[in-house]
Coordinates of C-alpha atoms and ligand atoms in Angstrom, one line a residue:
M1 CA 99.3 165.0 204.7
R2 CA 100.1 161.3 204.3
T3 CA 102.7 159.0 205.9
Q4 CA 103.2 155.3 206.4
V5 CA 103.1 155.2 210.3
V6 CA 101.7 157.9 212.5
I7 CA 103.2 157.7 216.0
I8 CA 101.2 159.4 218.7
G9 CA 103.5 160.4 221.6
G10 CA 107.0 161.8 221.6
G11 CA 108.3 160.0 224.7
P12 CA 110.9 157.2 224.7
S13 CA 108.5 154.6 223.1
G14 CA 107.5 156.9 220.2
L15 CA 110.9 158.3 219.6
L16 CA 112.7 155.0 219.6
L17 CA 110.2 153.4 217.3
S18 CA 110.4 156.4 214.9
Q19 CA 114.2 156.2 214.8
L20 CA 114.3 152.5 214.1
L21 CA 111.6 152.7 211.4
L22 CA 113.4 155.7 209.8
K23 CA 116.6 153.6 209.6
A24 CA 114.5 150.9 207.9
G25 CA 113.2 153.4 205.4
V26 CA 109.7 153.5 206.8
E27 CA 108.2 157.0 206.9
T28 CA 106.7 158.2 210.2
I29 CA 105.3 161.5 211.7
V30 CA 105.4 161.8 215.5
L31 CA 102.6 163.8 217.1
E32 CA 103.5 165.1 220.6
R33 CA 101.0 167.0 222.8
K34 CA 103.7 168.9 224.7
T35 CA 106.8 170.9 223.8
R36 CA 110.2 169.2 223.6
E37 CA 111.3 171.1 226.7
Y38 CA 108.3 169.8 228.7
V39 CA 109.0 166.2 227.7
L40 CA 112.7 166.6 228.6
A41 CA 111.9 168.1 232.0
R42 CA 110.4 164.8 233.2
I43 CA 112.5 162.9 235.7
R44 CA 112.2 159.1 235.3
A45 CA 114.1 156.0 236.1
G46 CA 117.6 155.2 235.0
I47 CA 118.3 151.5 234.5
L48 CA 118.6 150.1 230.9
E49 CA 118.4 146.4 230.1
Q50 CA 120.8 145.1 227.5
G51 CA 117.9 144.8 225.1
M52 CA 117.2 148.5 225.3
V53 CA 120.9 149.3 224.9
N54 CA 121.0 147.1 221.8
L55 CA 117.9 148.9 220.3
L56 CA 119.5 152.3 220.9
R57 CA 122.7 151.1 219.2
E58 CA 120.6 149.8 216.3
A59 CA 119.0 153.2 216.0
D60 CA 122.4 154.9 216.1
V61 CA 121.5 156.7 219.3
A62 CA 123.9 155.1 221.7
D63 CA 127.1 157.1 221.4
R64 CA 126.6 159.2 224.5
L65 CA 125.2 156.3 226.4
D66 CA 128.3 154.2 225.6
R67 CA 130.5 157.1 226.8
E68 CA 128.6 158.2 229.9
G69 CA 126.5 155.2 231.0
F70 CA 127.6 153.2 234.1
V71 CA 127.8 149.5 233.5
H72 CA 126.6 147.7 236.7
D73 CA 127.3 144.0 237.3
G74 CA 125.2 143.7 240.4
T75 CA 123.0 145.4 242.9
L76 CA 122.8 145.5 246.7
I77 CA 119.8 144.4 248.8
A78 CA 119.5 145.4 252.4
S79 CA 117.0 144.2 255.0
D80 CA 117.4 146.0 258.3
N81 CA 121.2 145.7 258.8
D82 CA 121.8 142.6 256.6
T83 CA 123.1 143.5 253.1
F84 CA 123.8 141.1 250.3
R85 CA 124.6 141.4 246.6
I86 CA 122.9 140.0 243.5
D87 CA 125.8 139.3 241.1
F88 CA 124.5 139.7 237.6
A89 CA 127.9 138.7 236.1
K90 CA 128.1 135.4 238.1
S91 CA 124.4 134.6 237.7
V92 CA 123.6 135.5 234.1
G93 CA 126.7 137.2 232.6
V94 CA 124.7 140.2 231.5
P95 CA 125.0 143.7 233.1
V96 CA 122.5 146.7 233.2
V97 CA 123.5 150.2 232.3
V98 CA 122.7 153.2 234.5
Y99 CA 121.7 156.1 232.3
G100 CA 118.8 158.4 232.9
Q101 CA 115.6 158.1 230.8
T102 CA 115.7 161.8 230.4
E103 CA 119.1 161.5 228.7
V104 CA 117.7 158.6 226.5
T105 CA 114.9 160.9 225.4
R106 CA 117.3 163.8 224.8
D107 CA 119.5 161.6 222.6
L108 CA 116.5 160.3 220.7
Y109 CA 115.2 163.9 220.0
D110 CA 118.7 165.0 218.9
A111 CA 118.9 162.0 216.5
R112 CA 115.4 162.6 215.1
E113 CA 116.3 166.2 214.4
A114 CA 119.6 165.3 212.9
T115 CA 118.0 162.7 210.6
G116 CA 115.2 165.0 209.5
G117 CA 112.4 163.0 211.1
E118 CA 109.1 165.0 211.4
T119 CA 107.8 165.7 214.9
V120 CA 104.8 167.9 215.5
F121 CA 105.0 169.4 219.0
E122 CA 102.0 170.9 220.8
A123 CA 99.7 168.8 218.7
D124 CA 96.2 169.3 220.3
D125 CA 93.1 167.2 220.2
V126 CA 94.7 164.2 218.5
C127 CA 92.0 161.8 217.3
L128 CA 92.3 158.4 215.7
H129 CA 89.9 157.4 212.9
D130 CA 88.9 154.3 211.0
V131 CA 91.6 152.2 212.8
K132 CA 89.7 149.0 211.8
S133 CA 89.8 150.0 208.1
D134 CA 92.6 149.7 205.6
A135 CA 92.8 153.5 205.5
P136 CA 93.1 154.9 209.0
Y137 CA 93.8 158.5 209.6
V138 CA 94.6 160.9 212.5
T139 CA 93.3 164.4 213.0
F140 CA 94.8 167.1 215.3
R141 CA 95.0 170.8 215.7
K142 CA 98.2 172.8 215.5
D143 CA 98.4 176.6 216.0
G144 CA 94.6 176.6 215.8
R145 CA 94.5 174.9 212.4
D146 CA 92.8 171.5 212.0
Q147 CA 95.0 168.9 210.2
R148 CA 94.7 165.4 209.0
I149 CA 97.3 162.7 208.3
D150 CA 96.3 159.6 206.3
C151 CA 98.4 156.6 207.0
D152 CA 98.8 152.8 206.9
Y153 CA 99.3 152.2 210.6
I154 CA 99.1 154.1 213.9
A155 CA 101.4 153.5 216.9
G156 CA 99.8 154.6 220.1
C157 CA 102.9 155.6 222.2
D158 CA 101.0 158.3 224.1
G159 CA 101.5 157.0 227.7
F160 CA 99.0 156.1 230.4
H161 CA 97.0 159.3 230.0
G162 CA 96.9 159.3 226.2
V163 CA 94.0 158.8 223.7
S164 CA 95.1 155.7 221.9
R165 CA 94.1 153.1 224.5
E166 CA 90.6 154.6 224.7
T167 CA 90.2 154.2 220.9
I168 CA 89.9 150.4 221.5
P169 CA 86.2 149.9 222.4
K170 CA 85.5 149.3 226.1
D171 CA 83.8 146.0 225.3
V172 CA 86.9 144.8 223.5
R173 CA 89.5 146.0 226.1
Q174 CA 90.2 144.0 229.2
E175 CA 92.1 146.0 231.9
F176 CA 94.0 144.6 234.9
E177 CA 95.0 147.0 237.7
K178 CA 96.6 146.9 241.1
V179 CA 97.1 150.1 243.1
Y180 CA 99.7 150.0 245.9
P181 CA 98.9 151.6 249.3
F182 CA 102.0 153.9 249.3
G183 CA 104.0 156.1 247.0
W184 CA 107.7 156.9 246.3
L185 CA 109.1 160.2 247.4
G186 CA 112.1 160.8 245.1
V187 CA 114.9 163.4 245.1
L188 CA 117.7 164.3 242.8
S189 CA 120.8 165.9 244.4
E190 CA 124.1 167.0 243.0
T191 CA 126.1 164.8 245.3
P192 CA 128.2 161.7 244.7
P193 CA 126.3 158.4 244.9
V194 CA 126.5 156.7 248.3
D195 CA 127.8 153.5 246.7
D196 CA 129.1 152.2 243.3
E197 CA 125.9 150.1 242.9
L198 CA 122.3 150.6 243.8
I199 CA 121.0 149.8 247.3
Y200 CA 117.4 148.5 247.6
A201 CA 116.5 148.6 251.3
N202 CA 113.6 147.0 253.2
S203 CA 113.7 148.6 256.7
E204 CA 111.2 148.6 259.6
R205 CA 110.4 152.1 258.5
G206 CA 109.7 151.2 254.9
F207 CA 111.5 150.9 251.5
A208 CA 114.4 153.1 250.4
L209 CA 116.5 153.1 247.2
C210 CA 119.9 154.7 246.6
S211 CA 120.5 155.2 242.9
M212 CA 122.4 157.6 240.7
R213 CA 122.6 159.4 237.3
N214 CA 126.4 160.2 237.2
A215 CA 129.4 160.6 239.4
N216 CA 127.9 163.8 240.9
L217 CA 124.2 163.3 240.5
S218 CA 122.4 161.0 242.8
R219 CA 118.8 159.7 242.9
Y220 CA 117.2 158.6 246.2
Y221 CA 113.7 157.3 247.1
V222 CA 111.8 156.6 250.3
Q223 CA 108.4 154.9 250.4
C224 CA 105.8 157.3 251.8
P225 CA 102.1 157.3 252.6
L226 CA 99.8 158.3 249.7
T227 CA 98.6 161.2 251.9
D228 CA 102.0 162.8 252.0
R229 CA 102.7 166.0 249.9
V230 CA 106.1 167.1 248.7
E231 CA 105.8 170.2 250.8
D232 CA 105.6 168.0 253.9
W233 CA 109.2 167.0 253.3
S234 CA 112.1 169.4 253.9
D235 CA 115.5 168.3 252.5
D236 CA 116.7 167.7 256.1
A237 CA 113.6 165.5 256.9
F238 CA 114.3 163.5 253.7
W239 CA 118.0 162.9 254.4
E240 CA 117.3 161.9 258.0
E241 CA 114.6 159.4 257.0
L242 CA 116.7 157.9 254.2
K243 CA 119.6 157.4 256.8
R244 CA 117.2 155.6 259.1
R245 CA 116.3 153.1 256.3
I246 CA 119.6 152.3 254.6
P247 CA 122.5 150.2 256.1
E248 CA 124.5 151.9 258.8
K249 CA 127.7 152.0 256.7
A250 CA 125.8 153.8 253.9
A251 CA 124.1 156.1 256.3
D252 CA 127.5 157.1 257.8
T253 CA 129.1 157.8 254.4
L254 CA 126.0 159.4 252.7
I255 CA 126.8 162.8 251.3
T256 CA 123.8 165.0 251.5
G257 CA 123.1 168.3 249.8
P258 CA 120.2 170.5 248.5
T259 CA 117.8 168.6 246.4
I260 CA 117.3 169.9 242.8
E261 CA 114.1 167.9 242.3
K262 CA 111.6 166.4 244.7
S263 CA 108.4 164.5 243.7
I264 CA 106.0 161.9 244.9
A265 CA 104.8 159.2 242.5
P266 CA 102.0 156.6 243.2
L267 CA 102.7 153.0 242.4
R268 CA 100.4 150.9 240.2
S269 CA 100.4 147.8 238.1
F270 CA 98.3 148.0 235.0
V271 CA 97.9 146.1 231.7
T272 CA 95.3 146.5 228.9
E273 CA 94.6 143.7 226.5
P274 CA 94.7 143.5 223.5
M275 CA 97.6 145.8 222.6
Q276 CA 96.3 146.1 219.1
W277 CA 93.0 146.9 217.4
G278 CA 92.8 146.9 213.6
R279 CA 95.7 149.1 212.4
L280 CA 96.4 150.6 215.9
F281 CA 99.2 149.2 218.0
L282 CA 99.7 150.3 221.6
C283 CA 103.3 150.6 222.9
G284 CA 104.8 151.4 226.3
D285 CA 102.9 153.1 229.0
A286 CA 99.9 153.4 226.7
A287 CA 99.4 149.7 227.3
H288 CA 101.0 149.0 230.7
I289 CA 102.3 150.4 233.9
V290 CA 104.6 148.8 236.5
P291 CA 105.6 150.0 240.0
P292 CA 109.2 151.4 239.5
T293 CA 110.7 148.9 241.9
G294 CA 112.1 146.6 239.2
A295 CA 113.0 149.5 236.8
K296 CA 110.8 147.8 234.1
G297 CA 108.8 150.8 232.8
L298 CA 111.2 152.0 230.0
N299 CA 112.6 148.5 229.4
T300 CA 109.2 147.0 228.8
A301 CA 108.3 149.8 226.5
A302 CA 111.6 148.9 224.7
S303 CA 110.5 145.3 224.1
D304 CA 107.1 146.5 222.7
V305 CA 109.1 148.7 220.3
H306 CA 111.2 145.8 219.3
Y307 CA 108.2 143.7 218.4
L308 CA 106.4 146.5 216.6
Y309 CA 109.5 147.7 214.7
H310 CA 110.2 144.2 213.4
A311 CA 106.5 143.7 212.5
L312 CA 106.3 146.9 210.5
K313 CA 109.7 146.4 208.9
D314 CA 108.7 142.9 207.8
H315 CA 105.5 144.3 206.4
Y316 CA 107.1 147.0 204.4
L317 CA 110.3 145.3 203.4
D318 CA 109.5 141.6 203.2
N319 CA 105.7 141.8 202.6
S320 CA 105.2 139.6 205.6
D321 CA 102.4 140.3 208.1
K322 CA 103.0 137.6 210.6
G323 CA 104.6 140.1 213.1
I324 CA 101.7 142.5 212.6
E325 CA 99.1 139.7 213.3
T326 CA 100.9 138.4 216.4
Y327 CA 102.2 141.7 217.9
S328 CA 99.8 141.9 220.8
T329 CA 100.3 138.2 221.8
R330 CA 104.0 138.4 221.6
A331 CA 104.3 141.8 223.4
L332 CA 101.9 140.8 226.2
A333 CA 103.8 137.5 226.9
R334 CA 106.8 139.6 228.0
V335 CA 104.8 142.4 229.5
W336 CA 103.2 140.0 232.0
K337 CA 106.6 138.6 233.0
A338 CA 107.8 142.2 233.7
E339 CA 104.6 142.9 235.6
R340 CA 105.1 139.8 237.7
F341 CA 108.7 140.7 238.5
S342 CA 107.8 144.3 239.4
W343 CA 105.0 143.1 241.6
W344 CA 107.2 140.5 243.3
M345 CA 110.0 143.0 244.0
T346 CA 107.5 145.6 245.3
N347 CA 106.1 143.0 247.7
L348 CA 109.5 141.9 248.8
L349 CA 110.9 145.3 249.7
H350 CA 108.0 147.5 250.9
R351 CA 106.1 147.7 254.2
F352 CA 102.4 147.4 253.6
P353 CA 100.1 149.3 256.0
E354 CA 97.9 146.2 256.7
Q355 CA 100.9 143.9 256.8
S356 CA 100.3 141.2 259.5
G357 CA 103.1 139.6 261.6
F358 CA 102.8 136.5 259.4
D359 CA 103.1 138.6 256.3
R360 CA 106.3 140.2 257.7
R361 CA 107.8 136.8 258.5
M362 CA 107.0 135.7 254.9
Q363 CA 108.8 138.8 253.6
Q364 CA 111.8 138.1 255.9
A365 CA 111.9 134.4 254.7
D366 CA 111.7 135.5 251.1
L367 CA 114.7 137.9 251.7
A368 CA 116.6 135.2 253.5
F369 CA 116.0 132.7 250.8
L370 CA 117.2 135.2 248.2
R371 CA 120.3 135.9 250.2
D372 CA 121.2 132.2 250.7
N373 CA 120.0 130.5 247.5
E374 CA 121.9 130.7 244.2
A375 CA 118.9 129.6 242.2
A376 CA 116.8 132.4 243.7
Q377 CA 119.5 134.9 243.0
Q378 CA 119.8 133.6 239.4
A379 CA 116.0 134.0 238.9
M380 CA 116.1 137.5 240.2
A381 CA 119.2 138.4 238.1
E382 CA 117.6 137.0 234.9
N383 CA 114.5 139.2 235.5
Y384 CA 116.4 142.3 236.6
V385 CA 118.8 142.4 233.7
G386 CA 115.9 141.6 231.3
L387 CA 114.3 138.5 230.0
P388 CA 115.0 137.8 226.3
Y389 CA 112.8 139.4 223.6
Ligands
APR1 N1 98.5 163.4 221.9 C1 99.9 163.5 221.6 N2 100.8 163.2 222.6 C2 100.4 162.7 223.8 C3 99.0 162.6 224.1 C4 98.0 163.0 223.0 N3 96.7 162.9 223.3 N4 98.9 162.1 225.3 C5 100.1 161.9 225.8 N5 101.0 162.3 224.9 C6 102.5 162.3 225.0 C7 103.0 162.7 226.3 O1 103.1 164.1 226.4 C8 104.3 162.0 226.4 O2 105.4 162.8 225.9 O3 102.9 160.9 224.8 C9 104.1 160.8 225.5 C10 104.1 159.5 226.2 O4 105.4 159.3 226.9 P1 105.6 158.4 228.2 O5 104.4 158.7 229.1 O6 107.0 158.6 228.7 O7 105.4 156.9 227.8 P2 106.4 156.0 226.9 O8 107.0 156.8 225.8 O9 105.7 154.7 226.7 O10 107.6 155.7 227.9 C11 107.5 154.8 228.9 O11 108.0 156.5 230.5 O12 106.5 157.0 232.1 C12 107.7 156.4 231.9 O13 107.9 154.7 233.5 C13 107.6 155.0 232.1 O14 109.8 154.6 231.8 C14 108.6 154.4 231.2 C15 108.5 155.3 230.0
PHB2 C1 116.3 155.4 239.3 O1 117.5 155.5 239.2 O2 115.4 156.3 239.2 C2 115.7 154.0 239.6 C3 116.6 152.9 239.7 C4 116.1 151.6 239.9 C5 114.8 151.4 240.2 C6 113.9 152.5 240.1 C7 114.4 153.8 239.9 O3 114.3 150.2 240.4

């Protein structure tokens, strides 16, 4: 087999890149390790920056998003019983859209199938070869049969546990990591959201977040020790803990119900440099991870896709390789700003086990400054809605 770009990974990064390239007339084959059903069963975050929305529109994959997404012009921040609002409209004039990543991925798969894009599911033992040459290729096994795809370029969109990042030699790669001393216990419930906007809460008992997917599907999180297991948390225990951490008014009006999903996720910040090696380009979680606090995971994958899509389009359509040569530098410049914001928001809103009295006062001063200072609110709003590509 031969194609122009092999995309490893059929998550949001790989699918969005493939759709954009297909529209530009660039041939791709997506190799996904799991089944479509498995990929679509993953529950992930649900905040889209305008940049991501624009890319989905450019890929002709935004019709359902435009119909069903919730446009949010602000978010609430609560600290103990003091709640204030970050007004995106007033501060930056740009909203975010609340629309589940699972739905984004579903829409991308539907579009790929409708446009005849080739996706190989259950592709085993994917290996990258000769990425430093002008003739890279990928091998994999499907239904017990070894296969090979020759190509011009490889996009490593295979997430944190994929094979692409490891293809870059250890002595070339520089990895930066911070592991946080707590996790997020998250639930989905078929109940109406507790508020029209998200509530990020820093309480004496720890962080909590009230989010949503639609008018009758809510997403809630509480910070929990890394030693906790999902089976330690009954629904009742979760709802009682959430009520202790969110503002009284929200706790009094919260509509609880049976959870339809419950999981614990660890929090980590991670970046690998460079994001390209020869004709291999890393994109999304394959190159970086953020703690979910700032909802930057999918949105930073989107900016990588933006840079890589334009680089490859310029190569094939305009015979210009400037984008290809500068992809890693350009992508990393925005990645590190998203990492900083996610780290800052995580430190602002969580209780750290070793937190000293002084650290707690610093956190309270940070929150008070954000509450009282327009410039601080503008800075947060600009980062939250998404810095420019
Ligand atoms: N071969 C083929 N496919 C692979 C391999 C492999 N060796 N390893 C992983 N994959 C697939 C996974 O099954 C997954 O479907 O690559 C895909 C990677 O998707 P994601 O992990 O979702 O990463 P990405 O597409 O970059 O999306 C980033 O997902 O994890 C969230 O918070 C993150 O919202 C962010 C978004
Ligand atoms: C979510 O809805 O899952 C969500 C929203 C905002 C975040 C993180 C997760 O910061």
